[in-house]
CSV table of C-alpha atoms and ligand atoms in Angstrom, one decimal:
chain,number,residue,atom,x,y,z
A,146,MET,CA,21.7,174.5,239.8
A,147,THR,CA,18.9,174.9,237.4
A,148,GLU,CA,20.1,172.4,234.8
A,149,THR,CA,18.0,169.4,234.2
A,150,LEU,CA,19.3,165.9,234.5
A,151,GLU,CA,19.0,165.6,230.7
A,152,SER,CA,21.2,168.6,230.0
A,153,LEU,CA,23.9,167.4,232.4
A,154,PHE,CA,23.9,163.8,231.1
A,155,GLU,CA,23.6,164.4,227.4
A,156,PRO,CA,27.2,165.5,226.6
A,157,ILE,CA,28.6,162.7,228.7
A,158,ARG,CA,26.4,160.1,227.0
A,159,ALA,CA,27.6,161.4,223.6
A,160,ARG,CA,31.3,161.0,224.7
A,161,ILE,CA,30.6,157.5,225.8
A,162,ALA,CA,28.9,156.6,222.5
A,163,ALA,CA,31.7,158.2,220.5
A,164,ALA,CA,34.3,156.2,222.5
A,165,GLU,CA,32.9,152.9,221.4
A,166,SER,CA,33.9,153.3,217.8
A,167,GLN,CA,37.5,154.3,218.7
A,168,GLU,CA,40.6,152.1,218.7
A,169,SER,CA,41.5,153.1,222.3
A,170,ALA,CA,37.8,152.8,223.5
A,171,GLU,CA,38.7,151.6,227.0
A,172,ASP,CA,41.1,154.5,227.5
A,173,VAL,CA,38.5,157.0,226.5
A,174,LEU,CA,35.9,155.4,228.8
A,175,ARG,CA,38.3,155.4,231.7
A,176,GLN,CA,38.9,159.1,231.0
A,177,VAL,CA,35.1,159.9,231.1
A,178,GLU,CA,34.8,157.9,234.3
A,179,ARG,CA,37.6,159.9,235.9
A,180,GLU,CA,36.1,163.2,234.9
A,181,THR,CA,32.6,162.3,236.1
A,182,LEU,CA,32.5,159.7,238.8
A,183,ASP,CA,36.0,159.8,240.4
A,184,LYS,CA,37.0,162.2,243.2
A,185,GLY,CA,37.1,165.7,241.8
A,186,GLY,CA,34.7,164.8,239.0
A,187,VAL,CA,31.4,166.4,237.9
A,188,VAL,CA,29.2,164.4,240.3
A,189,ALA,CA,31.4,165.2,243.3
A,190,ALA,CA,31.4,168.9,242.4
A,191,LEU,CA,27.6,168.9,242.2
A,192,LEU,CA,27.4,167.2,245.6
A,193,ALA,CA,29.9,169.7,247.1
A,194,ALA,CA,27.9,172.6,245.9
A,195,ILE,CA,24.7,171.6,247.7
A,196,PRO,CA,25.5,173.4,251.0
A,197,THR,CA,25.9,176.7,249.1
A,198,LEU,CA,22.3,176.5,247.8
A,199,PRO,CA,19.3,178.0,249.4
A,200,GLY,CA,17.7,175.4,251.8
A,201,PRO,CA,14.6,174.6,249.7
A,202,GLU,CA,16.7,173.7,246.6
A,203,ARG,CA,19.0,171.3,248.3
A,204,PRO,CA,16.9,168.1,248.2
A,205,LEU,CA,16.3,168.4,244.5
A,206,ALA,CA,19.9,169.1,243.8
A,207,GLY,CA,21.0,166.0,245.8
A,208,LYS,CA,18.5,163.9,244.0
A,209,ARG,CA,19.7,165.1,240.6
A,210,ALA,CA,23.4,164.5,241.4
A,211,ASN,CA,22.6,160.9,242.4
A,212,GLU,CA,20.5,160.3,239.3
A,213,LEU,CA,23.3,161.5,237.2
A,214,LYS,CA,25.8,159.3,238.9
A,215,GLY,CA,23.5,156.3,238.3
A,216,ALA,CA,23.0,157.1,234.6
A,217,ILE,CA,26.7,157.5,234.0
A,218,THR,CA,27.6,154.3,235.8
A,219,LEU,CA,25.0,152.3,233.8
A,220,ALA,CA,26.1,153.9,230.4
A,221,LEU,CA,29.7,153.0,231.1
A,222,ALA,CA,28.9,149.4,232.1
A,223,GLU,CA,26.8,148.9,229.0
A,224,ALA,CA,29.4,150.3,226.7
A,225,ARG,CA,32.1,148.0,228.2
A,226,GLU,CA,29.9,145.0,227.8
A,227,ARG,CA,29.3,145.8,224.1
A,228,LEU,CA,33.0,146.2,223.6
A,229,ALA,CA,33.8,142.8,225.2
A,230,THR,CA,31.2,141.0,223.1
A,231,ARG,CA,32.5,142.6,219.9
A,232,ALA,CA,36.1,141.7,220.9
A,233,MET,CA,35.1,138.0,221.5
A,234,GLU,CA,33.3,137.9,218.1
A,235,ARG,CA,36.4,139.3,216.4
A,236,GLU,CA,38.6,136.7,218.1
A,237,ARG,CA,36.3,133.8,217.1
A,238,ALA,CA,36.2,134.9,213.5
A,239,GLY,CA,40.0,135.1,213.4
A,240,SER,CA,40.8,131.8,215.1
A,241,GLY,CA,38.3,129.8,213.0
A,242,PHE,CA,36.3,129.0,216.1
A,243,ASP,CA,33.0,127.3,215.1
A,244,ALA,CA,30.5,126.7,217.8
A,245,THR,CA,28.5,124.3,215.6
A,246,LEU,CA,31.4,121.7,215.2
A,247,PRO,CA,31.1,118.6,217.5
A,248,GLY,CA,33.4,118.6,220.5
A,249,GLN,CA,36.2,116.3,221.2
A,250,ARG,CA,35.1,113.1,222.8
A,251,ALA,CA,36.9,112.0,226.0
A,252,ALA,CA,38.4,108.5,225.7
A,253,ARG,CA,36.1,106.1,227.4
A,254,GLY,CA,37.0,102.7,228.9
A,255,GLY,CA,34.9,99.5,228.7
A,256,LEU,CA,34.3,96.6,231.0
A,257,HIS,CA,37.0,93.9,231.0
A,258,PRO,CA,35.5,90.7,229.7
A,259,LEU,CA,36.2,89.0,233.0
A,260,VAL,CA,34.2,91.8,234.8
A,261,ALA,CA,31.4,91.6,232.3
A,262,VAL,CA,31.0,87.8,232.7
A,263,THR,CA,31.3,88.0,236.5
A,264,ARG,CA,28.6,90.6,236.7
A,265,GLU,CA,26.3,88.6,234.4
A,266,LEU,CA,26.8,85.5,236.6
A,267,GLU,CA,26.3,87.6,239.8
A,268,ASP,CA,23.0,88.8,238.3
A,269,LEU,CA,21.9,85.3,237.3
A,270,PHE,CA,22.8,83.8,240.7
A,271,THR,CA,21.4,86.6,242.9
A,272,SER,CA,18.1,86.2,241.0
A,273,MET,CA,18.1,82.6,242.3
A,274,GLY,CA,18.6,83.6,245.9
A,275,TYR,CA,22.4,83.3,246.1
A,276,VAL,CA,24.5,85.9,247.9
A,277,VAL,CA,27.9,87.0,246.6
A,278,LEU,CA,30.8,86.3,249.0
A,279,ASP,CA,34.3,87.6,249.0
A,280,GLY,CA,37.4,86.4,250.8
A,281,PRO,CA,41.1,87.3,251.1
A,282,GLU,CA,43.6,86.5,248.3
A,283,ILE,CA,46.3,86.1,251.0
A,284,GLU,CA,44.8,83.1,252.8
A,285,THR,CA,45.8,80.9,255.6
A,286,ASP,CA,47.0,77.4,254.9
A,287,TYR,CA,44.1,76.3,257.2
A,288,HIS,CA,41.3,77.8,255.1
A,289,ASN,CA,42.9,77.0,251.8
A,290,PHE,CA,43.7,73.3,252.6
A,291,GLU,CA,43.2,71.9,256.1
A,292,ALA,CA,39.6,72.9,256.7
A,293,LEU,CA,38.8,71.5,253.2
A,294,ASN,CA,39.9,68.0,254.2
A,295,ILE,CA,43.4,68.4,252.7
A,296,PRO,CA,45.8,67.8,255.7
A,297,ARG,CA,49.5,68.6,255.5
A,298,ASP,CA,51.5,65.8,253.7
A,299,HIS,CA,48.3,64.8,251.9
A,300,PRO,CA,49.2,63.9,248.3
A,301,ALA,CA,46.2,66.1,247.1
A,302,ARG,CA,48.3,69.2,248.0
A,303,ASP,CA,50.4,68.4,245.0
A,304,MET,CA,47.4,68.9,242.7
A,305,GLN,CA,47.9,72.6,243.3
A,306,ASP,CA,51.3,74.3,243.2
A,307,THR,CA,51.2,76.9,245.9
A,308,PHE,CA,52.8,80.3,246.4
A,309,ARG,CA,53.8,80.2,250.1
A,310,LEU,CA,54.4,83.5,251.8
A,311,ASP,CA,56.2,82.6,255.0
A,312,PRO,CA,58.8,80.0,256.0
A,313,GLU,CA,56.4,78.1,258.2
A,314,GLY,CA,53.9,77.9,255.4
A,315,LYS,CA,51.0,79.4,257.4
A,316,LEU,CA,50.1,81.9,254.7
A,317,VAL,CA,49.5,81.3,251.0
A,318,LEU,CA,48.2,83.0,248.0
A,319,ARG,CA,44.9,81.2,247.7
A,320,THR,CA,45.0,78.5,245.1
A,321,HIS,CA,41.2,78.3,244.7
A,322,THR,CA,38.1,80.1,245.7
A,323,SER,CA,37.1,77.0,247.6
A,324,ALA,CA,39.0,78.6,250.5
A,325,VAL,CA,36.0,80.8,251.0
A,326,GLN,CA,33.8,77.7,251.5
A,327,ALA,CA,35.5,77.2,254.8
A,328,ARG,CA,35.0,80.8,255.8
A,329,GLY,CA,31.4,80.7,254.7
A,330,LEU,CA,30.6,77.5,256.4
A,331,LYS,CA,32.0,78.7,259.7
A,332,ARG,CA,29.9,81.8,259.6
A,333,LEU,CA,26.9,79.7,258.8
A,334,ALA,CA,27.6,77.4,261.8
A,335,GLU,CA,27.6,80.5,264.0
A,336,GLU,CA,24.2,81.6,262.5
A,337,VAL,CA,22.8,78.1,263.1
A,338,ARG,CA,24.0,78.1,266.7
A,339,ALA,CA,22.4,81.5,267.2
A,340,GLY,CA,19.2,80.2,265.8
A,341,ARG,CA,19.2,82.8,263.0
A,342,PHE,CA,19.6,80.5,260.0
A,343,ALA,CA,16.7,79.4,257.8
A,344,PRO,CA,18.0,77.0,255.1
A,345,PRO,CA,19.1,76.8,252.4
A,346,PHE,CA,22.2,79.0,252.3
A,347,ARG,CA,23.4,79.8,248.8
A,348,ALA,CA,26.5,81.6,247.8
A,349,ILE,CA,28.9,82.3,245.0
A,350,VAL,CA,32.4,83.5,245.3
A,351,PRO,CA,34.0,85.0,242.2
A,352,GLY,CA,37.6,85.9,242.5
A,353,LYS,CA,41.3,85.7,241.7
A,354,VAL,CA,43.4,82.6,242.5
A,355,PHE,CA,47.1,81.9,242.2
A,356,ARG,CA,49.2,78.9,241.2
A,357,GLN,CA,52.9,78.6,241.0
A,358,GLU,CA,53.3,77.0,237.6
A,359,THR,CA,54.9,77.4,234.2
A,360,THR,CA,52.8,79.6,232.0
A,361,ASP,CA,51.6,78.8,228.5
A,362,ALA,CA,48.5,79.4,226.4
A,363,SER,CA,46.3,77.5,228.9
A,364,HIS,CA,48.2,78.1,232.2
A,365,GLU,CA,48.6,81.3,234.0
A,366,HIS,CA,49.9,82.0,237.6
A,367,THR,CA,46.9,84.2,238.2
A,368,PHE,CA,43.4,83.4,237.0
A,369,HIS,CA,39.8,83.6,238.0
A,370,GLN,CA,37.3,81.1,239.4
A,371,MET,CA,33.8,81.2,240.7
A,372,GLU,CA,33.0,79.0,243.6
A,373,GLY,CA,29.4,78.0,244.4
A,374,LEU,CA,28.1,76.6,247.7
A,375,VAL,CA,24.6,75.6,248.8
A,376,VAL,CA,23.9,74.2,252.2
A,377,GLY,CA,20.6,72.9,253.5
A,378,LYS,CA,18.7,69.8,254.6
A,379,ASP,CA,18.8,66.7,252.3
A,380,ILE,CA,20.7,68.4,249.5
A,381,SER,CA,21.3,65.8,246.7
A,382,VAL,CA,23.1,65.3,243.5
A,383,GLY,CA,19.8,66.1,241.8
A,384,HIS,CA,19.9,69.6,243.3
A,385,LEU,CA,23.5,70.0,242.1
A,386,ILE,CA,22.6,68.9,238.5
A,387,GLY,CA,19.6,71.2,238.4
A,388,ALA,CA,21.7,74.2,239.5
A,389,MET,CA,24.4,73.4,237.0
A,390,LYS,CA,22.0,73.2,234.1
A,391,THR,CA,20.5,76.6,235.1
A,392,LEU,CA,24.0,78.0,235.2
A,393,LEU,CA,24.9,76.8,231.7
A,394,ARG,CA,21.5,77.9,230.3
A,395,GLY,CA,22.2,81.4,231.7
A,396,VAL,CA,25.7,81.5,230.3
A,397,PHE,CA,25.0,80.1,226.8
A,398,GLY,CA,21.5,81.3,226.4
A,399,ARG,CA,20.0,77.9,225.7
A,400,GLU,CA,19.7,74.3,227.0
A,401,ILE,CA,23.1,72.6,227.2
A,402,GLU,CA,23.5,68.9,227.5
A,403,ILE,CA,25.7,67.7,230.3
A,404,ARG,CA,27.4,64.6,231.6
A,405,LEU,CA,28.9,63.7,235.0
A,406,ARG,CA,32.1,61.8,235.4
A,407,PRO,CA,33.6,60.8,238.7
A,408,GLY,CA,36.2,63.3,239.9
A,409,TYR,CA,38.4,63.4,243.0
A,410,PHE,CA,38.5,66.5,245.1
A,411,PRO,CA,39.1,66.0,248.8
A,412,PHE,CA,36.4,68.4,249.9
A,413,VAL,CA,33.5,66.7,248.1
A,414,GLU,CA,32.1,63.2,248.2
A,415,PRO,CA,31.0,62.1,245.7
A,416,GLY,CA,33.0,64.4,243.4
A,417,PHE,CA,32.4,65.0,239.7
A,418,GLU,CA,33.8,66.5,236.6
A,419,LEU,CA,30.8,68.0,234.8
A,420,ASP,CA,31.2,68.2,231.1
A,421,ALA,CA,29.1,70.4,228.8
A,422,ARG,CA,28.2,69.4,225.3
A,423,CYS,CA,30.4,71.7,223.1
A,424,PRO,CA,28.3,74.8,222.3
A,425,PHE,CA,30.3,75.5,219.2
A,426,CYS,CA,30.0,72.4,217.1
A,427,LYS,CA,28.2,69.1,216.5
A,428,GLU,CA,31.0,66.9,215.3
A,429,GLY,CA,34.1,68.1,217.1
A,430,CYS,CA,36.2,71.3,216.8
A,431,SER,CA,39.4,72.8,218.2
A,432,VAL,CA,37.6,74.1,221.3
A,433,CYS,CA,36.4,70.7,222.4
A,434,LYS,CA,39.4,69.0,221.0
A,435,ARG,CA,37.2,66.9,218.7
A,436,SER,CA,35.4,65.2,221.6
A,437,THR,CA,32.2,67.3,221.5
A,438,TRP,CA,32.5,67.7,225.3
A,439,ILE,CA,34.0,70.5,227.3
A,440,GLU,CA,35.3,69.9,230.8
A,441,LEU,CA,33.9,72.9,232.6
A,442,LEU,CA,32.7,72.4,236.1
A,443,PRO,CA,34.2,70.3,238.9
A,444,CYS,CA,31.6,69.8,241.6
A,445,GLY,CA,30.2,67.5,244.2
A,446,LEU,CA,28.5,67.1,247.6
A,447,VAL,CA,30.2,68.8,250.4
A,448,HIS,CA,32.4,66.3,252.3
A,449,PRO,CA,31.1,65.4,255.8
A,450,ASN,CA,34.6,66.1,257.2
A,451,VAL,CA,34.4,69.7,255.9
A,452,LEU,CA,31.0,70.3,257.4
A,453,LYS,CA,32.2,68.8,260.7
A,454,GLU,CA,35.5,70.9,260.7
A,455,CYS,CA,33.5,74.1,260.2
A,456,GLY,CA,31.0,73.3,263.0
A,457,LEU,CA,28.0,71.9,261.1
A,458,ASP,CA,26.6,68.4,262.0
A,459,PRO,CA,26.8,66.3,258.8
A,460,GLU,CA,23.9,64.2,260.1
A,461,GLU,CA,21.7,67.3,259.9
A,462,TRP,CA,23.2,69.4,257.1
A,463,SER,CA,24.3,68.6,253.6
A,464,GLY,CA,25.3,70.7,250.6
A,465,PHE,CA,26.8,70.9,247.2
A,466,ALA,CA,29.7,72.9,245.8
A,467,PHE,CA,31.1,73.7,242.4
A,468,GLY,CA,34.2,75.5,241.1
A,469,LEU,CA,33.6,77.2,237.8
A,470,GLY,CA,36.8,78.2,235.9
A,471,LEU,CA,35.8,81.8,235.2
A,472,SER,CA,38.9,82.5,233.1
A,473,ARG,CA,38.2,79.4,231.0
A,474,LEU,CA,34.5,80.4,230.6
A,475,VAL,CA,35.4,83.9,229.4
A,476,MET,CA,37.9,82.3,226.9
A,477,LEU,CA,35.1,80.0,225.6
A,478,ARG,CA,32.6,82.8,225.4
A,479,TYR,CA,34.8,85.2,223.4
A,480,GLY,CA,36.9,82.7,221.5
A,481,ILE,CA,40.2,83.8,223.3
A,482,ASP,CA,42.9,81.2,222.7
A,483,ASP,CA,45.6,82.4,225.2
A,484,VAL,CA,44.8,82.8,228.9
A,485,ARG,CA,47.7,85.1,229.3
A,486,LEU,CA,46.0,87.8,227.3
A,487,LEU,CA,43.3,88.2,230.0
A,488,LEU,CA,45.5,89.9,232.5
A,489,SER,CA,48.1,91.3,230.1
A,490,GLY,CA,46.7,94.8,230.3
A,491,ASP,CA,47.3,95.0,226.5
A,492,LEU,CA,45.0,97.6,225.1
A,493,ARG,CA,45.1,96.1,221.6
A,494,PHE,CA,43.5,93.0,223.2
A,495,LEU,CA,41.1,94.9,225.6
A,496,GLU,CA,39.8,97.3,222.9
A,497,GLN,CA,38.2,94.4,221.1
A,498,PHE,CA,35.4,94.1,223.8
B,46,LIG,N1,38.8,74.1,244.0
B,46,LIG,C1,39.0,73.1,242.9
B,46,LIG,C2,40.2,73.5,242.1
B,46,LIG,O1,40.5,74.7,242.0
B,46,LIG,C3,37.8,73.1,242.0
B,46,LIG,C4,36.6,72.5,242.7
B,46,LIG,C5,36.3,71.2,242.6
B,46,LIG,C6,35.7,73.3,243.4
B,46,LIG,C7,35.2,70.6,243.1
B,46,LIG,C8,34.6,72.7,244.0
B,46,LIG,C9,34.3,71.4,243.8
B,46,LIG,O2,33.7,73.4,244.7
B,46,LIG,O3,33.2,70.8,244.4
B,46,LIG,O4,40.8,72.7,241.5
């Protein structure tokens, strides 16, 4: 056991190097591995011979055997790595792989125009201190009608063709987001009773509503509204007009002239139809039907009966409400001429936004 590490390793290193240029490189490497590192290999033989050596030589012989084992292991691993890299390069060259070409882009969706406008309005209103409320689409007849001063057999029920969900008529698909007014007002009354409420209370309720009606370009069984509700002390029509002008300025990006006409809705008194000066023309166009006015925002002061029903004293509290036709607004904003397109799910339509 007088050989140096160098003299033991050199022939093995040479075999490994030679293997790399051969077709069956991995087979040759495996063979070298078997003859050196495996059971019955050179390293094992060196270790087995140690007990036959004179005592003082044993530590050096053990050290040398282990060094040899380490050197072979490393040389084999490096050779295999070089082989793998070369194989990958060959494959890339052959398959036309080009790492500098741009990758394939994953298809990416966009915001539905209804969602985009809703978010914009939510931003606008929350910046003015409003909260965003939600309510169920399957609603009780009570919240949708009765609490809003529309009793059973009242002719005003005919204004909205209703999808009824049970034979007794207790459950409906909500016909308007005004249903959430009743829910909001009742919660508010609880807060007032608990002494937690500091007026005013301001909320908007964007959402889906349903009407059982024949569909055409301007009627759809499912569409979107955004209710607004403000409750406080001494709320007047002046507050209502101010809020509506801010809303229109936010939506159209400039001052929009408005006019109020009387309008009948059982849950407001007085009630109005608010018209906006057509933002698209000066002398009449197809959007405003040549009138230069667009009927956009029914609104009014919350009816005392509604406040009372929901637990708020009308002598003390007052408020205003509005019902923005969100689907209609989106159509105006983007020049969409058929409401049925909005919920059609037709990608040819949606991809335009
Ligand atoms: N809910 C009514 C509808 O869908 C619209 C409406 C009118 C809402 C007047 C209001 C309002 O808040 O004050 O026909």
